[in-house]
CSV table of C-alpha atoms in Angstrom, one decimal:
chain,number,residue,atom,x,y,z
A,1,MET,CA,7.5,-5.6,20.5
A,2,PHE,CA,8.5,-4.7,17.0
A,3,SER,CA,11.5,-6.2,15.0
A,4,PHE,CA,12.8,-7.1,11.7
A,5,ARG,CA,14.8,-10.2,10.8
A,6,LEU,CA,16.2,-10.5,6.9
A,7,GLN,CA,16.2,-14.5,6.5
A,8,SER,CA,17.5,-14.8,3.1
A,9,THR,CA,18.4,-12.8,0.0
A,10,ASP,CA,18.5,-13.5,-3.9
A,11,ASP,CA,20.7,-10.9,-5.4
A,12,LEU,CA,18.7,-7.8,-4.2
A,13,ALA,CA,15.3,-9.5,-3.4
A,14,ARG,CA,14.8,-10.2,0.3
A,15,ARG,CA,12.8,-12.7,2.3
A,16,GLY,CA,12.1,-11.3,6.1
A,17,THR,CA,9.8,-11.4,8.9
A,18,ILE,CA,8.4,-8.2,10.6
A,19,THR,CA,7.1,-8.9,14.2
A,20,THR,CA,4.7,-6.4,15.5
A,21,PRO,CA,2.3,-6.6,18.5
A,22,HIS,CA,-0.6,-8.3,16.5
A,23,GLY,CA,1.2,-10.9,15.1
A,24,LEU,CA,4.1,-11.6,12.4
A,25,ILE,CA,4.1,-10.2,8.6
A,26,GLU,CA,6.0,-12.3,6.1
A,27,THR,CA,8.1,-10.3,3.5
A,28,PRO,CA,8.0,-9.4,1.1
A,29,ILE,CA,4.2,-8.7,1.6
A,30,PHE,CA,1.2,-6.9,0.1
A,31,MET,CA,-1.0,-4.8,2.4
A,32,PRO,CA,-4.9,-4.7,1.4
A,33,VAL,CA,-6.2,-1.3,1.7
A,34,GLY,CA,-8.7,-0.5,4.3
A,35,THR,CA,-9.3,3.2,3.7
A,36,GLN,CA,-12.3,4.0,5.9
A,37,GLY,CA,-11.7,1.2,8.2
A,38,THR,CA,-12.6,-1.6,5.7
A,39,VAL,CA,-11.4,-3.0,2.6
A,40,LYS,CA,-14.0,-2.3,0.6
A,41,GLY,CA,-16.6,-5.2,0.1
A,42,ILE,CA,-14.7,-7.4,2.1
A,43,THR,CA,-15.1,-9.0,5.4
A,44,PRO,CA,-12.1,-9.4,8.0
A,45,GLU,CA,-12.6,-13.1,8.0
A,46,GLN,CA,-12.6,-13.0,4.0
A,47,LEU,CA,-9.4,-11.3,4.4
A,48,LYS,CA,-8.0,-14.0,6.6
A,49,GLY,CA,-9.3,-16.8,4.5
A,50,ILE,CA,-6.9,-15.5,1.8
A,51,ASN,CA,-3.9,-15.3,4.2
A,52,ALA,CA,-3.6,-11.3,4.3
A,53,GLN,CA,-1.1,-10.6,7.0
A,54,ILE,CA,-1.5,-6.8,7.3
A,55,ILE,CA,-3.9,-4.0,6.2
A,56,LEU,CA,-3.7,-0.3,5.5
A,57,GLY,CA,-5.8,2.1,7.4
A,58,ASN,CA,-6.1,5.9,6.0
A,59,THR,CA,-5.2,8.5,8.9
A,60,TYR,CA,-7.1,11.4,6.6
A,61,HIS,CA,-10.5,9.7,6.0
A,62,LEU,CA,-10.7,8.1,9.3
A,63,ALA,CA,-9.8,11.5,11.1
A,64,LEU,CA,-12.4,12.8,9.1
A,65,ARG,CA,-15.3,10.2,9.7
A,66,PRO,CA,-15.9,8.7,11.9
A,67,GLY,CA,-13.0,10.7,13.8
A,68,ASP,CA,-9.9,9.4,15.6
A,69,GLU,CA,-11.0,10.2,19.0
A,70,LEU,CA,-14.0,8.2,18.6
A,71,VAL,CA,-12.1,5.2,17.4
A,72,ALA,CA,-9.9,5.4,20.5
A,73,GLU,CA,-13.0,5.7,22.8
A,74,LEU,CA,-14.3,2.4,20.9
A,75,GLY,CA,-11.2,0.6,21.5
A,76,GLY,CA,-9.0,1.4,18.6
A,77,LEU,CA,-9.1,0.8,15.0
A,78,HIS,CA,-8.2,-3.2,15.5
A,79,LYS,CA,-11.5,-3.7,17.7
A,80,PHE,CA,-13.4,-1.1,16.0
A,81,MET,CA,-13.2,-2.9,12.5
A,82,ALA,CA,-12.7,-6.5,14.1
A,83,TRP,CA,-9.4,-7.2,12.7
A,84,ASP,CA,-6.8,-8.5,14.9
A,85,GLY,CA,-3.9,-8.6,12.7
A,86,PRO,CA,-1.2,-6.0,12.3
A,87,ILE,CA,-2.3,-2.6,10.8
A,88,LEU,CA,-0.4,0.5,9.3
A,89,THR,CA,-1.8,3.9,8.9
A,90,ASP,CA,-0.8,6.3,6.7
A,91,SER,CA,-0.1,9.9,7.8
A,92,GLY,CA,-2.8,11.7,5.7
A,93,GLY,CA,-0.4,13.8,4.1
A,94,PHE,CA,-1.1,12.2,0.4
A,95,GLN,CA,-4.7,12.6,0.9
A,96,VAL,CA,-4.8,15.9,1.8
A,97,PHE,CA,-2.4,16.8,-1.2
A,98,SER,CA,-4.6,15.1,-3.6
A,99,LEU,CA,-8.2,15.3,-2.3
A,100,ALA,CA,-8.3,18.6,-0.5
A,101,GLU,CA,-9.9,21.5,-3.2
A,102,ILE,CA,-8.3,24.4,-1.2
A,103,ARG,CA,-5.0,24.0,1.0
A,104,LYS,CA,-2.5,25.9,2.1
A,105,ILE,CA,1.0,24.3,2.7
A,106,THR,CA,3.7,26.2,5.5
A,107,ASP,CA,6.3,24.7,7.6
A,108,ASP,CA,4.0,24.2,10.5
A,109,GLY,CA,1.6,22.0,8.2
A,110,VAL,CA,-1.0,21.8,6.0
A,111,LYS,CA,-4.7,24.1,6.4
A,112,PHE,CA,-7.3,22.4,4.2
A,113,ARG,CA,-10.8,22.3,3.9
A,114,SER,CA,-12.5,18.8,4.1
A,115,HIS,CA,-13.6,17.1,0.6
A,116,ILE,CA,-16.7,15.8,2.8
A,117,ASP,CA,-18.2,18.9,3.9
A,118,GLY,CA,-16.0,21.6,3.7
A,119,ARG,CA,-14.8,22.4,7.2
A,120,LEU,CA,-11.4,24.2,7.5
A,121,LEU,CA,-8.8,21.9,9.2
A,122,GLU,CA,-5.3,21.9,10.0
A,123,LEU,CA,-3.1,18.6,9.6
A,124,THR,CA,0.5,19.3,11.3
A,125,PRO,CA,3.2,16.6,12.5
A,126,GLU,CA,2.2,16.6,15.8
A,127,LYS,CA,-1.7,16.1,14.8
A,128,ALA,CA,-0.9,13.4,12.5
A,129,VAL,CA,1.0,11.5,14.9
A,130,LYS,CA,-1.6,12.1,17.5
A,131,ILE,CA,-4.3,10.7,15.1
A,132,GLN,CA,-2.4,7.5,14.4
A,133,GLU,CA,-2.0,7.0,18.0
A,134,ASN,CA,-5.5,7.1,18.8
A,135,LEU,CA,-6.1,4.6,15.9
A,136,GLY,CA,-3.7,2.4,17.4
A,137,SER,CA,-2.1,1.1,14.6
A,138,ASP,CA,1.2,-1.1,14.6
A,139,ILE,CA,3.1,0.9,12.3
A,140,ALA,CA,2.8,4.5,11.7
A,141,MET,CA,3.9,7.0,9.1
A,142,VAL,CA,5.4,10.4,9.5
A,143,LEU,CA,4.1,13.4,7.7
A,144,ASP,CA,5.6,14.0,4.5
A,145,GLU,CA,5.3,16.5,1.4
A,146,CYS,CA,4.9,14.8,-1.8
A,147,PRO,CA,5.9,16.6,-4.9
A,148,PRO,CA,4.5,15.8,-8.4
A,149,ALA,CA,6.2,14.0,-10.9
A,150,ASP,CA,7.0,17.1,-12.9
A,151,ALA,CA,7.7,19.4,-10.1
A,152,ASP,CA,11.2,21.2,-10.5
A,153,GLU,CA,14.1,20.8,-8.6
A,154,LYS,CA,13.6,23.8,-6.4
A,155,HIS,CA,10.2,22.4,-5.4
A,156,ILE,CA,11.5,19.2,-4.6
A,157,ARG,CA,14.4,20.1,-2.4
A,158,ARG,CA,11.6,22.3,-0.6
A,159,ALA,CA,9.5,19.3,-0.2
A,160,ILE,CA,12.7,17.2,1.1
A,161,ASN,CA,13.5,20.0,3.6
A,162,ARG,CA,9.9,20.3,5.0
A,163,THR,CA,9.7,16.2,4.9
A,164,LEU,CA,12.9,16.2,7.0
A,165,MET,CA,11.9,18.6,9.3
A,166,TRP,CA,8.4,17.2,9.8
A,167,ALA,CA,9.8,13.8,10.4
A,168,GLU,CA,11.9,15.2,13.4
A,169,ARG,CA,8.8,16.8,14.8
A,170,CYS,CA,6.7,13.4,14.4
A,171,ARG,CA,9.6,11.5,15.8
A,172,ASN,CA,9.5,13.8,19.0
A,173,ALA,CA,5.9,13.9,19.2
A,174,HIS,CA,5.5,10.2,19.1
A,175,THR,CA,5.0,8.4,22.6
A,176,ARG,CA,2.9,5.4,22.0
A,177,PRO,CA,5.0,2.4,22.9
A,178,ASP,CA,3.3,-0.3,21.1
A,179,GLN,CA,3.6,1.5,18.0
A,180,VAL,CA,6.2,2.1,15.7
A,181,LEU,CA,7.1,5.2,13.4
A,182,PHE,CA,8.1,4.8,9.8
A,183,ALA,CA,9.8,7.7,7.8
A,184,ILE,CA,9.5,8.2,4.1
A,185,VAL,CA,11.9,9.5,1.6
A,186,GLN,CA,11.2,12.1,-1.1
A,187,GLY,CA,13.0,13.2,-4.0
A,188,GLY,CA,10.9,12.8,-7.1
A,189,VAL,CA,13.0,11.2,-9.8
A,190,HIS,CA,16.2,12.3,-8.8
A,191,VAL,CA,18.6,9.6,-7.3
A,192,ASN,CA,20.8,12.4,-5.5
A,193,LEU,CA,17.9,14.4,-4.3
A,194,ARG,CA,16.6,11.1,-2.9
A,195,ALA,CA,20.2,10.5,-1.0
A,196,GLU,CA,19.9,13.6,0.2
A,197,CYS,CA,16.7,13.2,2.0
A,198,ALA,CA,17.4,9.7,3.1
A,199,LYS,CA,20.6,10.3,4.6
A,200,PRO,CA,19.2,12.3,7.2
A,201,LEU,CA,16.3,10.1,8.1
A,202,THR,CA,18.5,7.1,8.2
A,203,ASP,CA,20.7,9.1,11.0
A,204,MET,CA,17.2,9.6,13.0
A,205,ASP,CA,17.1,5.7,13.4
A,206,PHE,CA,13.4,5.1,12.5
A,207,PRO,CA,12.6,1.5,12.9
A,208,GLY,CA,11.4,1.4,9.1
A,209,TYR,CA,11.5,3.5,5.9
A,210,ALA,CA,9.3,4.0,3.0
A,211,LEU,CA,10.1,5.1,-0.4
A,212,GLY,CA,7.3,8.1,-1.4
A,213,GLY,CA,6.3,9.8,-4.3
A,214,PHE,CA,6.6,6.8,-6.7
A,215,SER,CA,3.8,6.2,-9.3
A,216,VAL,CA,2.6,9.7,-9.3
A,217,GLY,CA,2.9,10.1,-13.0
A,218,GLU,CA,6.6,9.4,-13.8
A,219,GLY,CA,5.9,6.1,-15.8
A,220,PRO,CA,6.8,2.7,-14.9
A,221,GLU,CA,9.9,2.2,-16.6
A,222,VAL,CA,11.3,5.4,-15.0
A,223,MET,CA,10.3,4.0,-11.6
A,224,HIS,CA,11.7,0.4,-12.2
A,225,ALA,CA,15.0,2.1,-13.1
A,226,LEU,CA,15.3,3.9,-10.0
A,227,LEU,CA,14.0,1.4,-7.5
A,228,PRO,CA,17.0,-0.5,-7.1
A,229,PRO,CA,19.5,2.9,-6.4
A,230,CYS,CA,17.0,4.3,-4.2
A,231,ALA,CA,16.1,1.1,-2.0
A,232,ALA,CA,19.8,0.8,-1.7
A,233,LEU,CA,19.6,3.9,0.1
A,234,LEU,CA,17.8,2.7,3.1
A,235,PRO,CA,19.0,0.6,6.0
A,236,GLU,CA,19.5,-3.0,5.3
A,237,HIS,CA,18.5,-4.3,8.5
A,238,LYS,CA,14.9,-2.2,8.5
A,239,PRO,CA,11.9,-3.0,6.7
A,240,ARG,CA,11.5,-1.2,3.3
A,241,TYR,CA,8.1,0.0,2.1
A,242,LEU,CA,6.9,1.1,-1.3
A,243,MET,CA,4.2,3.3,-0.9
A,244,GLY,CA,0.9,2.9,-3.3
A,245,VAL,CA,2.3,1.3,-6.0
A,246,GLY,CA,0.3,-1.7,-7.0
A,247,ARG,CA,0.6,-3.3,-10.7
A,248,PRO,CA,1.9,-7.0,-10.4
A,249,GLU,CA,4.8,-6.4,-12.6
A,250,ASP,CA,5.5,-3.2,-10.4
A,251,LEU,CA,5.3,-5.3,-7.4
A,252,LEU,CA,7.9,-7.8,-8.7
A,253,ALA,CA,10.0,-4.7,-10.0
A,254,GLY,CA,9.9,-3.6,-6.3
A,255,VAL,CA,10.9,-6.8,-4.6
A,256,ALA,CA,13.7,-7.3,-7.1
A,257,ALA,CA,14.9,-3.9,-6.0
A,258,GLY,CA,14.7,-5.2,-2.4
A,259,ILE,CA,11.5,-3.6,-1.1
A,260,ASP,CA,9.7,-5.5,1.6
A,261,MET,CA,6.2,-3.9,1.5
A,262,PHE,CA,3.6,-2.7,-0.8
A,263,ASP,CA,0.0,-1.4,-0.8
A,264,CYS,CA,-2.3,-0.4,-3.4
A,265,VAL,CA,-6.3,0.1,-4.0
A,266,MET,CA,-5.8,-1.6,-7.5
A,267,PRO,CA,-6.9,-4.9,-6.5
A,268,THR,CA,-10.2,-3.9,-5.3
A,269,ARG,CA,-10.4,-1.0,-7.5
A,270,ASN,CA,-9.9,-2.6,-10.3
A,271,GLY,CA,-12.2,-5.4,-9.1
A,272,ARG,CA,-15.2,-3.3,-8.3
A,273,ASN,CA,-14.8,-2.4,-12.6
A,274,SER,CA,-14.8,-5.9,-13.4
A,275,PHE,CA,-11.1,-6.3,-14.0
A,276,ALA,CA,-9.5,-9.4,-12.4
A,277,PHE,CA,-5.8,-10.1,-12.2
A,278,THR,CA,-4.6,-13.7,-13.1
A,279,GLY,CA,-1.5,-15.6,-13.7
A,280,GLU,CA,-2.3,-15.3,-17.6
A,281,GLY,CA,-2.8,-11.6,-17.5
A,282,THR,CA,-6.1,-9.2,-16.8
A,283,LEU,CA,-9.6,-10.3,-17.7
A,284,ARG,CA,-12.4,-7.8,-18.2
A,285,MET,CA,-15.3,-9.6,-16.7
A,286,ARG,CA,-18.1,-7.4,-18.5
A,287,ASN,CA,-16.7,-8.6,-22.1
A,288,SER,CA,-18.9,-10.9,-23.8
A,289,CYS,CA,-16.6,-13.8,-24.1
A,290,HIS,CA,-17.2,-14.7,-20.8
A,291,ARG,CA,-21.1,-15.2,-21.0
A,292,ARG,CA,-21.0,-18.7,-21.7
A,293,ASP,CA,-17.6,-19.5,-20.5
A,294,SER,CA,-17.9,-22.2,-17.6
A,295,ARG,CA,-14.3,-22.1,-16.2
A,296,PRO,CA,-13.3,-20.0,-12.9
A,297,LEU,CA,-10.9,-17.2,-13.2
A,298,GLU,CA,-7.9,-19.2,-12.5
A,299,SER,CA,-8.2,-23.2,-12.3
A,300,ASP,CA,-5.5,-23.4,-9.9
A,301,CYS,CA,-7.0,-20.4,-7.5
A,302,PRO,CA,-8.1,-21.5,-4.0
A,303,CYS,CA,-9.7,-18.2,-3.5
A,304,TYR,CA,-13.9,-18.5,-2.5
A,305,THR,CA,-14.5,-16.7,-5.9
A,306,CYS,CA,-12.6,-19.3,-8.3
A,307,VAL,CA,-13.7,-22.7,-6.1
A,308,HIS,CA,-17.2,-21.8,-6.4
A,309,PHE,CA,-18.1,-19.5,-9.6
A,310,SER,CA,-17.6,-19.3,-13.3
A,311,ARG,CA,-16.5,-16.6,-15.5
A,312,ALA,CA,-20.1,-16.8,-16.9
A,313,TYR,CA,-21.7,-16.1,-13.4
A,314,LEU,CA,-19.3,-13.1,-12.7
A,315,HIS,CA,-20.0,-11.6,-16.2
A,316,HIS,CA,-23.8,-11.9,-15.6
A,317,LEU,CA,-23.4,-10.3,-11.7
A,318,PHE,CA,-21.7,-7.3,-13.7
A,319,HIS,CA,-24.1,-6.7,-16.5
A,320,SER,CA,-27.0,-7.0,-13.4
A,321,LYS,CA,-25.4,-4.8,-11.6
A,322,GLU,CA,-25.3,-7.1,-8.6
A,323,MET,CA,-23.0,-5.9,-5.5
A,324,LEU,CA,-21.8,-9.7,-5.2
A,325,GLY,CA,-19.8,-9.1,-8.7
A,326,PRO,CA,-17.5,-6.4,-7.1
A,327,THR,CA,-17.3,-8.3,-4.0
A,328,LEU,CA,-16.2,-11.5,-5.5
A,329,LEU,CA,-13.5,-9.8,-8.0
A,330,SER,CA,-12.1,-8.0,-5.6
A,331,LEU,CA,-11.6,-11.1,-3.3
A,332,HIS,CA,-10.1,-13.0,-5.9
A,333,ASN,CA,-7.8,-10.0,-6.8
A,334,LEU,CA,-6.4,-9.7,-3.2
A,335,ALA,CA,-5.9,-13.4,-3.5
A,336,TYR,CA,-3.9,-13.2,-6.0
A,337,TYR,CA,-1.7,-10.7,-5.1
A,338,LEU,CA,-1.2,-12.3,-1.9
A,339,ARG,CA,-0.5,-15.7,-3.8
A,340,LEU,CA,2.0,-13.9,-6.1
A,341,MET,CA,4.0,-12.4,-3.0
A,342,ALA,CA,4.1,-16.0,-1.4
A,343,SER,CA,5.6,-17.4,-4.6
A,344,ALA,CA,8.1,-14.6,-4.7
A,345,ARG,CA,9.1,-15.4,-0.9
A,346,SER,CA,9.3,-19.2,-1.9
A,347,ALA,CA,11.6,-18.1,-4.8
A,348,ILE,CA,13.8,-16.1,-3.0
A,349,GLU,CA,14.3,-18.8,-0.5
A,350,ASN,CA,15.1,-21.2,-3.2
A,351,ARG,CA,17.3,-18.5,-5.0
A,352,THR,CA,15.3,-18.7,-8.2
A,353,PHE,CA,13.6,-15.1,-7.9
A,354,ALA,CA,15.3,-13.9,-11.2
A,355,ALA,CA,13.6,-17.0,-13.0
A,356,PHE,CA,10.3,-16.3,-11.4
A,357,HIS,CA,10.3,-12.7,-12.4
A,358,ARG,CA,11.2,-13.4,-15.7
A,359,ASP,CA,8.2,-16.3,-16.0
A,360,CYS,CA,5.5,-14.0,-14.4
A,361,LEU,CA,6.3,-11.4,-17.1
A,362,ALA,CA,6.2,-13.5,-19.8
A,363,ARG,CA,3.0,-15.1,-19.0
A,364,TRP,CA,1.5,-11.7,-18.5
A,365,LYS,CA,2.4,-10.6,-21.8
A,366,ARG,CA,0.5,-13.2,-23.4
A,367,PRO,CA,-2.8,-12.4,-25.0
A,368,THR,CA,-5.6,-13.3,-22.9
């Protein structure tokens, strides 16, 4: 029902296929983020049109509203949001740590107040698993503790110990046979601490592994240097997932390090704020230089936005505060990210990934 097949490699970069109950996932892959049961502004049909293979749902937000038990009652998250492809759900831990105004963390779990209505709630490893089983995602994540980038070694070790304890409790609580559970490696910017976290987790033999706690303030150069040794800590024959990292240059650095799966809100969040990603770098559609520009965002992009609309029209939509502008730009950005991953897969198969990577970086650095 769930499997990972490594098809080819080019140095550390990997090309593979993940099989899930709701379909195949070609890796390396980018996962659009559907925080509250929707990829903001984009319909499921539009996601299929740009070849999205898997989307991510957010346990914290869906548990608060509309509630995971209601989603289960209505047939699960796939039916609820009319998406019949694979879904990955995160555990909700990162959102608790980043969004909850008041929280108390112990070895038992996290008590926090909802950012929506102030209700006092508790998230334990068992509760995180139960919520994700109710949602019915194909891939669920263990509850972990993500220390901030500037945490000292004592704080990080405490987070690692708690992450390991919670991972085992999540594994023991997980019962849904059509869903797999991935573990999360923490350890900040210290490879030795990452190794101390990874070894016990790999001994627990989870179906897949994630690197958490990156892109939380440590700087991209530091992250890029850490990714190869950290990815090497994870089993070769299982999927590797870099959580919440999303600039195009970060994705390719991850692929070059041997990472298979990525997610980030950046393509849709930036799209809502008039930023477009292209093969020649980023564009800001509010800028006056686009006012009379009849060109599409990208001449070789087959997405609905580029086929039908000009830069001038997109500029007009943002200045008119029309909701179609954020939708069209989000759609293009996701299409660009997914095409970038498809090109990376082809380059790995052809053993030309290093040249492809260099070419992308050179084009992104050109003035636009």
